[in-house]
Amino acid sequence: MASSQPDHETTRQGAAAAGSGRLLAILLALVLAGLAAWYVWPASGNQRAERGAPPPTPVVLATAESVRLVREVRGLGNVLATSSVMLAAEITGRVTALSFEEGAEVTEGEILVTLDPGPAEAELRAAQAEAAELEQQLSRSSRLARGGFAARGDVADLRQRLAGAEARSAAAESRLSQSRIAAPFAGRLGLKQVSVGALVQPGTPLVALDAVDPIELHFAVPEQEIGRFAAGAAVRATSSAMPGRDFVGQVQVIAPRVDPALRTVTVVARLPNEDRRLRPGMLMQVTVAAEVVEQAVTVPPRAVVMQGPEHFVFRVVDGIAHRTQVRIGQRTPQRMEILDGLLAGTPVVLEGLQGLQDGARVDAAAPAAVAQR
């Protein structure tokens, strides 16, 4: 009887071990079943994203439209007077009168500055008196020579002396006229450079004169743009000094040469300036109407993604965004012209571009929602 107790104890230990093994097997089966269910059962949105299947990107669409578009050439221009001169003294003299107001409008031929005419008048009177006396001597000598009472050489000498006196008279008369400086054309005067009583020399500046109505606008355009318009094209110019106001004129001339350093061509336009608001030296923004395109493909500028020198849009086809390279043309605040790469009527992504990848699924807003935006 004593020997049977160990066998009984051994049996109980084996049963306990078998029970523990079955329990571990059951727990392992449950774990494996849970993992299988996790892979098979549809996952939530966050779980799907973690497994490489991101949800569609919410976007707002716009449609590429075909519109009538005026292509323009833009640039910066400087305002210049159509005629401009700095009036200067031509002879030595003392200023006796300034017959103008600074900044005043003057007419052609109006006397502006007068120099002391005394020396020129005295020279003119002396030359005229000498010429008159020599003319009398020549007349008398000619009569005597015809009668044989005077040498013909004396007559020739008198003629030569008379010609010299007449030349001196003409020169003195010219200097007398140069003592009165007149406006060579109608325009607006600048600031005076001399005062009454000043002694001036030939070349001394007196006052500037500018013809400012109409006025000229000089600007440069790239050489590849110059073939898009010609003389007579409409020009619109604006100035930061007069916001909200447009000055409209025409192209007058296009320079025949290209600047070899800048590869640009100078264009001269003419603008009306009745109220004299435009002044020489002003900087203006210039727009030239180059050509009209009846059916230009355009999109809102926000739909175009710029990456260095290249431009892209995201076309949407069957809920998939396709990154498409395009070539852009004219731009306005509302529309961007697409020269190549996109057809009219194609939906493109307008909002939601941040982080959008080629081939991504998108959830597009309804067209009504797009229109409301």
Tab-separated table of C-alpha atoms in Angstrom:
chain	number	residue	atom	x	y	z
A	1	MET	CA	0.000	0.000	0.000
A	2	ALA	CA	2.845	2.372	0.737
A	3	SER	CA	4.235	1.947	-2.782
A	4	SER	CA	0.996	3.080	-4.560
A	5	GLN	CA	0.988	6.657	-3.239
A	6	PRO	CA	3.901	7.885	-5.384
A	7	ASP	CA	2.238	6.539	-8.519
A	8	HIS	CA	-0.950	8.359	-7.683
A	9	GLU	CA	0.933	11.634	-7.126
A	10	THR	CA	2.692	11.214	-10.464
A	11	THR	CA	-0.619	10.772	-12.221
A	12	ARG	CA	-2.014	13.985	-10.746
A	13	GLN	CA	1.063	16.002	-11.816
A	14	GLY	CA	0.751	14.716	-15.377
A	15	ALA	CA	-2.893	15.697	-15.528
A	16	ALA	CA	-2.089	19.191	-14.294
A	17	ALA	CA	0.630	19.597	-16.915
A	18	ALA	CA	-1.717	18.435	-19.642
A	19	GLY	CA	-4.336	20.964	-18.496
A	20	SER	CA	-1.800	23.820	-18.626
A	21	GLY	CA	-0.802	22.838	-22.144
A	22	ARG	CA	-4.369	22.870	-23.327
A	23	LEU	CA	-4.869	26.326	-21.763
A	24	LEU	CA	-1.800	27.718	-23.540
A	25	ALA	CA	-3.013	26.234	-26.816
A	26	ILE	CA	-6.423	27.873	-26.373
A	27	LEU	CA	-4.818	31.267	-25.599
A	28	LEU	CA	-2.532	30.986	-28.616
A	29	ALA	CA	-5.496	30.127	-30.839
A	30	LEU	CA	-7.391	33.195	-29.600
A	31	VAL	CA	-4.432	35.482	-30.309
A	32	LEU	CA	-4.024	34.115	-33.813
A	33	ALA	CA	-7.739	34.489	-34.477
A	34	GLY	CA	-7.630	38.120	-33.334
A	35	LEU	CA	-4.734	38.930	-35.628
A	36	ALA	CA	-6.466	37.276	-38.553
A	37	ALA	CA	-9.638	39.238	-37.860
A	38	TRP	CA	-7.666	42.478	-37.671
A	39	TYR	CA	-6.215	41.928	-41.170
A	40	VAL	CA	-9.471	40.698	-42.682
A	41	TRP	CA	-12.089	42.981	-41.086
A	42	PRO	CA	-12.541	46.442	-42.786
A	43	ALA	CA	-10.424	48.996	-40.926
A	44	SER	CA	-11.366	52.494	-39.796
A	45	GLY	CA	-10.165	55.627	-41.687
A	46	ASN	CA	-7.035	56.105	-39.560
A	47	GLN	CA	-6.158	52.407	-39.797
A	48	ARG	CA	-6.596	52.411	-43.584
A	49	ALA	CA	-4.288	55.427	-43.850
A	50	GLU	CA	-1.666	53.623	-41.764
A	51	ARG	CA	-1.853	50.666	-44.182
A	52	GLY	CA	-1.033	52.830	-47.326
A	53	ALA	CA	-4.567	53.575	-48.552
A	54	PRO	CA	-5.064	57.318	-47.734
A	55	PRO	CA	-8.548	58.808	-47.977
A	56	PRO	CA	-9.386	61.037	-50.984
A	57	THR	CA	-8.031	64.605	-50.734
A	58	PRO	CA	-10.789	67.221	-50.512
A	59	VAL	CA	-10.361	69.786	-53.300
A	60	VAL	CA	-12.259	72.533	-55.082
A	61	LEU	CA	-12.334	72.432	-58.865
A	62	ALA	CA	-12.445	75.049	-61.592
A	63	THR	CA	-12.926	74.556	-65.311
A	64	ALA	CA	-10.539	75.713	-68.033
A	65	GLU	CA	-12.522	78.231	-70.075
A	66	SER	CA	-12.195	79.525	-73.622
A	67	VAL	CA	-12.497	83.325	-73.588
A	68	ARG	CA	-11.709	86.349	-75.765
A	69	LEU	CA	-8.369	87.681	-74.572
A	70	VAL	CA	-6.308	90.755	-75.425
A	71	ARG	CA	-2.664	89.805	-75.179
A	72	GLU	CA	-0.564	92.630	-73.794
A	73	VAL	CA	3.068	93.639	-73.527
A	74	ARG	CA	4.054	95.306	-70.274
A	75	GLY	CA	7.024	97.370	-69.179
A	76	LEU	CA	8.282	100.440	-67.342
A	77	GLY	CA	8.697	103.741	-69.132
A	78	ASN	CA	10.122	107.210	-68.587
A	79	VAL	CA	8.213	110.365	-69.477
A	80	LEU	CA	10.030	112.788	-71.762
A	81	ALA	CA	9.057	116.062	-73.382
A	82	THR	CA	8.366	115.835	-77.113
A	83	SER	CA	10.831	118.734	-77.509
A	84	SER	CA	13.225	119.903	-74.833
A	85	VAL	CA	15.959	122.531	-74.831
A	86	MET	CA	18.062	124.483	-72.378
A	87	LEU	CA	18.088	128.060	-73.674
A	88	ALA	CA	21.608	129.507	-73.512
A	89	ALA	CA	23.379	132.754	-74.324
A	90	GLU	CA	25.023	132.981	-77.741
A	91	ILE	CA	27.006	136.166	-77.085
A	92	THR	CA	28.702	137.854	-74.160
A	93	GLY	CA	26.427	140.317	-72.429
A	94	ARG	CA	24.754	141.446	-69.247
A	95	VAL	CA	21.208	140.307	-68.519
A	96	THR	CA	18.917	143.336	-68.515
A	97	ALA	CA	15.502	141.637	-68.397
A	98	LEU	CA	13.876	138.264	-67.653
A	99	SER	CA	10.449	138.418	-69.283
A	100	PHE	CA	8.974	135.191	-67.899
A	101	GLU	CA	7.719	133.433	-64.805
A	102	GLU	CA	9.241	130.134	-63.771
A	103	GLY	CA	7.019	127.201	-64.759
A	104	ALA	CA	4.911	129.378	-67.067
A	105	GLU	CA	3.512	128.379	-70.459
A	106	VAL	CA	4.984	130.383	-73.342
A	107	THR	CA	4.289	130.635	-77.052
A	108	GLU	CA	6.693	130.222	-79.931
A	109	GLY	CA	8.726	133.395	-80.583
A	110	GLU	CA	8.012	134.962	-77.188
A	111	ILE	CA	10.991	136.995	-75.865
A	112	LEU	CA	12.213	135.484	-72.608
A	113	VAL	CA	15.644	136.988	-71.843
A	114	THR	CA	17.165	140.273	-72.960
A	115	LEU	CA	20.884	141.059	-72.848
A	116	ASP	CA	22.321	144.563	-72.939
A	117	PRO	CA	22.000	145.532	-76.616
A	118	GLY	CA	24.304	148.606	-76.328
A	119	PRO	CA	27.553	147.126	-77.709
A	120	ALA	CA	25.805	145.400	-80.605
A	121	GLU	CA	23.802	148.541	-81.464
A	122	ALA	CA	26.978	150.681	-81.444
A	123	GLU	CA	28.791	148.187	-83.669
A	124	LEU	CA	25.829	148.098	-86.015
A	125	ARG	CA	25.644	151.900	-86.285
A	126	ALA	CA	29.393	152.145	-86.970
A	127	ALA	CA	29.260	149.478	-89.643
A	128	GLN	CA	26.214	151.051	-91.283
A	129	ALA	CA	27.864	154.520	-91.296
A	130	GLU	CA	31.056	153.125	-92.825
A	131	ALA	CA	29.060	151.294	-95.463
A	132	ALA	CA	27.096	154.455	-96.332
A	133	GLU	CA	30.248	156.522	-96.728
A	134	LEU	CA	31.975	153.894	-98.853
A	135	GLU	CA	28.897	153.636	-101.047
A	136	GLN	CA	29.062	157.388	-101.738
A	137	GLN	CA	32.787	157.183	-102.519
A	138	LEU	CA	32.206	154.251	-104.841
A	139	SER	CA	29.479	156.122	-106.714
A	140	ARG	CA	31.687	159.185	-107.184
A	141	SER	CA	34.749	157.135	-108.203
A	142	SER	CA	32.688	155.141	-110.682
A	143	ARG	CA	31.548	158.347	-112.429
A	144	LEU	CA	35.127	159.652	-112.555
A	145	ALA	CA	36.434	156.365	-113.860
A	146	ARG	CA	33.899	156.387	-116.676
A	147	GLY	CA	35.228	159.833	-117.699
A	148	GLY	CA	38.831	158.690	-117.409
A	149	PHE	CA	39.536	160.858	-114.350
A	150	ALA	CA	39.974	157.997	-111.839
A	151	ALA	CA	41.802	154.692	-111.876
A	152	ARG	CA	39.731	151.566	-112.208
A	153	GLY	CA	41.815	149.980	-109.402
A	154	ASP	CA	40.497	152.575	-106.978
A	155	VAL	CA	36.941	151.645	-107.893
A	156	ALA	CA	37.649	147.946	-107.285
A	157	ASP	CA	39.250	148.733	-103.921
A	158	LEU	CA	36.207	150.744	-102.859
A	159	ARG	CA	33.889	147.936	-103.856
A	160	GLN	CA	35.884	145.497	-101.710
A	161	ARG	CA	35.873	147.843	-98.713
A	162	LEU	CA	32.116	148.385	-99.093
A	163	ALA	CA	31.495	144.607	-99.080
A	164	GLY	CA	33.494	144.289	-95.856
A	165	ALA	CA	31.527	147.087	-94.191
A	166	GLU	CA	28.232	145.504	-95.224
A	167	ALA	CA	29.388	142.150	-93.797
A	168	ARG	CA	30.302	143.822	-90.496
A	169	SER	CA	26.897	145.478	-90.479
A	170	ALA	CA	25.142	142.136	-90.961
A	171	ALA	CA	27.235	140.543	-88.206
A	172	ALA	CA	26.399	143.370	-85.822
A	173	GLU	CA	22.720	143.035	-86.679
A	174	SER	CA	22.910	139.305	-85.948
A	175	ARG	CA	24.551	139.950	-82.576
A	176	LEU	CA	21.868	142.466	-81.799
A	177	SER	CA	19.179	139.869	-82.497
A	178	GLN	CA	21.067	137.382	-80.283
A	179	SER	CA	20.716	139.782	-77.372
A	180	ARG	CA	17.001	138.868	-77.347
A	181	ILE	CA	16.465	135.162	-76.539
A	182	ALA	CA	13.057	133.910	-77.672
A	183	ALA	CA	11.186	130.607	-77.208
A	184	PRO	CA	11.886	128.358	-80.235
A	185	PHE	CA	8.606	126.488	-79.654
A	186	ALA	CA	5.584	126.596	-77.375
A	187	GLY	CA	5.988	124.842	-74.053
A	188	ARG	CA	6.514	125.097	-70.321
A	189	LEU	CA	9.497	126.859	-68.773
A	190	GLY	CA	11.633	125.462	-66.000
A	191	LEU	CA	13.571	127.273	-63.297
A	192	LYS	CA	15.684	130.286	-64.185
A	193	GLN	CA	19.439	129.772	-64.156
A	194	VAL	CA	20.495	133.459	-64.105
A	195	SER	CA	19.324	136.722	-62.601
A	196	VAL	CA	19.064	140.256	-63.935
A	197	GLY	CA	22.488	141.903	-63.906
A	198	ALA	CA	24.454	138.696	-64.427
A	199	LEU	CA	27.219	138.737	-67.031
A	200	VAL	CA	26.829	135.729	-69.289
A	201	GLN	CA	29.145	134.112	-71.811
A	202	PRO	CA	28.263	132.114	-74.910
A	203	GLY	CA	26.807	128.788	-73.716
A	204	THR	CA	25.679	130.027	-70.303
A	205	PRO	CA	22.362	128.248	-69.507
A	206	LEU	CA	19.418	130.582	-68.970
A	207	VAL	CA	16.191	128.536	-68.617
A	208	ALA	CA	14.853	125.130	-69.735
A	209	LEU	CA	11.889	124.828	-72.096
A	210	ASP	CA	9.839	121.621	-72.550
A	211	ALA	CA	6.980	120.858	-74.931
A	212	VAL	CA	4.661	118.759	-72.738
A	213	ASP	CA	1.392	118.420	-74.658
A	214	PRO	CA	1.413	115.842	-76.049
A	215	ILE	CA	4.164	114.162	-74.075
A	216	GLU	CA	6.311	111.142	-74.896
A	217	LEU	CA	6.761	107.879	-73.044
A	218	HIS	CA	9.917	105.867	-73.735
A	219	PHE	CA	10.037	102.223	-72.660
A	220	ALA	CA	11.928	99.054	-73.551
A	221	VAL	CA	10.449	95.677	-74.501
A	222	PRO	CA	12.236	92.332	-75.019
A	223	GLU	CA	13.237	91.687	-78.599
A	224	GLN	CA	11.008	88.580	-78.807
A	225	GLU	CA	7.950	90.742	-78.067
A	226	ILE	CA	8.576	93.437	-80.652
A	227	GLY	CA	6.900	91.557	-83.495
A	228	ARG	CA	3.586	91.441	-81.625
A	229	PHE	CA	2.650	95.100	-82.230
A	230	ALA	CA	3.437	98.031	-84.506
A	231	ALA	CA	3.217	101.810	-84.637
A	232	GLY	CA	-0.332	102.913	-83.865
A	233	ALA	CA	-0.941	100.245	-81.211
A	234	ALA	CA	-2.943	101.426	-78.210
A	235	VAL	CA	-0.969	102.202	-75.048
A	236	ARG	CA	-2.245	102.481	-71.484
A	237	ALA	CA	0.038	103.970	-68.828
A	238	THR	CA	-0.372	104.466	-65.083
A	239	SER	CA	1.662	106.259	-62.437
A	240	SER	CA	1.945	105.655	-58.706
A	241	ALA	CA	1.733	109.435	-58.320
A	242	MET	CA	-1.841	109.353	-59.677
A	243	PRO	CA	-3.390	106.034	-58.590
A	244	GLY	CA	-6.564	104.997	-60.365
A	245	ARG	CA	-5.964	107.124	-63.446
A	246	ASP	CA	-5.116	105.715	-66.878
A	247	PHE	CA	-3.341	107.691	-69.576
A	248	VAL	CA	-4.167	106.386	-73.044
A	249	GLY	CA	-2.140	107.034	-76.180
A	250	GLN	CA	-0.487	105.367	-79.173
A	251	VAL	CA	2.851	103.905	-80.150
A	252	GLN	CA	4.624	106.471	-82.325
A	253	VAL	CA	7.816	104.719	-83.317
A	254	ILE	CA	9.763	101.537	-82.605
A	255	ALA	CA	13.542	101.873	-82.614
A	256	PRO	CA	15.145	100.117	-85.590
A	257	ARG	CA	17.980	98.694	-83.489
A	258	VAL	CA	18.165	96.161	-80.649
A	259	ASP	CA	20.284	96.963	-77.607
A	260	PRO	CA	23.047	94.305	-77.878
A	261	ALA	CA	23.637	94.266	-74.114
A	262	LEU	CA	20.046	94.116	-72.857
A	263	ARG	CA	18.403	92.494	-75.922
A	264	THR	CA	15.608	95.058	-75.765
A	265	VAL	CA	14.084	97.541	-78.197
A	266	THR	CA	13.095	101.100	-77.284
A	267	VAL	CA	9.498	102.071	-78.046
A	268	VAL	CA	8.217	105.655	-78.073
A	269	ALA	CA	4.554	106.345	-77.331
A	270	ARG	CA	2.763	109.678	-77.267
A	271	LEU	CA	0.155	110.573	-74.621
A	272	PRO	CA	-2.199	113.576	-74.402
A	273	ASN	CA	-1.340	115.836	-71.476
A	274	GLU	CA	-3.841	118.675	-71.544
A	275	ASP	CA	-3.859	119.179	-67.785
A	276	ARG	CA	-0.042	118.992	-67.576
A	277	ARG	CA	-0.174	116.311	-64.889
A	278	LEU	CA	2.548	114.279	-66.577
A	279	ARG	CA	6.018	115.715	-66.116
A	280	PRO	CA	9.307	114.790	-67.790
A	281	GLY	CA	11.245	112.276	-65.713
A	282	MET	CA	8.235	110.449	-64.246
A	283	LEU	CA	8.240	106.637	-64.127
A	284	MET	CA	5.133	104.893	-65.464
A	285	GLN	CA	3.831	101.340	-65.886
A	286	VAL	CA	3.073	100.715	-69.564
A	287	THR	CA	0.700	98.225	-71.192
A	288	VAL	CA	0.551	97.798	-74.976
A	289	ALA	CA	-2.407	96.006	-76.569
A	290	ALA	CA	-0.512	93.554	-78.773
A	291	GLU	CA	-3.059	91.127	-80.252
A	292	VAL	CA	-6.565	89.747	-79.726
A	293	VAL	CA	-7.173	86.005	-79.283
A	294	GLU	CA	-10.817	85.035	-79.754
A	295	GLN	CA	-10.617	81.615	-78.048
A	296	ALA	CA	-7.851	81.559	-75.471
A	297	VAL	CA	-7.771	78.737	-72.891
A	298	THR	CA	-7.613	80.245	-69.408
A	299	VAL	CA	-7.772	79.138	-65.777
A	300	PRO	CA	-7.751	81.080	-62.491
A	301	PRO	CA	-4.155	81.978	-61.585
A	302	ARG	CA	-4.466	80.038	-58.309
A	303	ALA	CA	-4.791	76.801	-60.268
A	304	VAL	CA	-1.256	77.132	-61.688
A	305	VAL	CA	1.634	75.731	-59.663
A	306	MET	CA	5.036	77.285	-60.372
A	307	GLN	CA	8.164	75.234	-59.874
A	308	GLY	CA	11.236	77.093	-61.038
A	309	PRO	CA	10.789	77.974	-64.718
A	310	GLU	CA	8.063	75.332	-65.162
A	311	HIS	CA	4.309	75.577	-64.567
A	312	PHE	CA	1.835	72.813	-63.739
A	313	VAL	CA	-1.878	72.244	-63.175
A	314	PHE	CA	-3.645	69.222	-61.683
A	315	ARG	CA	-6.243	67.865	-64.106
A	316	VAL	CA	-8.956	65.708	-62.554
A	317	VAL	CA	-10.120	62.662	-64.515
A	318	ASP	CA	-12.453	60.106	-62.877
A	319	GLY	CA	-11.574	61.348	-59.412
A	320	ILE	CA	-7.819	61.116	-59.984
A	321	ALA	CA	-5.516	64.181	-60.035
A	322	HIS	CA	-2.988	64.249	-62.875
A	323	ARG	CA	-0.043	66.657	-62.620
A	324	THR	CA	0.214	68.276	-66.071
A	325	GLN	CA	2.904	70.646	-67.315
A	326	VAL	CA	1.571	73.696	-69.158
A	327	ARG	CA	2.961	76.721	-70.968
A	328	ILE	CA	1.497	79.998	-69.762
A	329	GLY	CA	0.860	83.214	-71.666
A	330	GLN	CA	-1.000	86.402	-70.764
A	331	ARG	CA	-1.911	86.891	-67.115
A	332	THR	CA	-4.622	89.126	-65.664
A	333	PRO	CA	-5.783	89.361	-62.049
A	334	GLN	CA	-8.686	86.975	-62.858
A	335	ARG	CA	-7.374	84.608	-65.550
A	336	MET	CA	-4.145	82.933	-66.658
A	337	GLU	CA	-3.759	82.028	-70.326
A	338	ILE	CA	-2.631	78.468	-71.045
A	339	LEU	CA	-0.830	78.297	-74.375
A	340	ASP	CA	-0.184	74.560	-74.379
A	341	GLY	CA	-0.954	71.474	-72.292
A	342	LEU	CA	-4.630	71.967	-71.437
A	343	LEU	CA	-7.933	71.923	-73.317
A	344	ALA	CA	-10.976	74.095	-72.645
A	345	GLY	CA	-13.561	72.374	-70.461
A	346	THR	CA	-11.021	70.367	-68.459
A	347	PRO	CA	-11.571	70.436	-64.667
A	348	VAL	CA	-8.489	71.479	-62.700
A	349	VAL	CA	-7.793	71.722	-58.982
A	350	LEU	CA	-8.255	75.262	-57.688
A	351	GLU	CA	-8.036	74.714	-53.924
A	352	GLY	CA	-6.402	71.860	-52.040
A	353	LEU	CA	-3.128	71.908	-53.978
A	354	GLN	CA	-0.988	71.828	-50.859
A	355	GLY	CA	0.688	68.422	-50.720
A	356	LEU	CA	-1.358	67.034	-53.628
A	357	GLN	CA	0.509	64.306	-55.509
A	358	ASP	CA	0.231	63.033	-59.057
A	359	GLY	CA	-2.242	60.136	-59.183
A	360	ALA	CA	-3.884	60.972	-55.852
A	361	ARG	CA	-7.607	60.320	-55.401
A	362	VAL	CA	-9.572	63.526	-54.798
A	363	ASP	CA	-12.960	64.350	-53.383
A	364	ALA	CA	-14.098	67.288	-55.516
A	365	ALA	CA	-16.580	69.963	-54.444
A	366	ALA	CA	-19.807	70.177	-56.406
A	367	PRO	CA	-19.829	72.634	-59.347
A	368	ALA	CA	-22.341	74.818	-57.506
A	369	ALA	CA	-19.913	75.155	-54.637
A	370	VAL	CA	-17.160	76.128	-57.066
A	371	ALA	CA	-19.346	78.780	-58.666
A	372	GLN	CA	-20.161	80.261	-55.257
A	373	ARG	CA	-16.509	80.652	-54.520
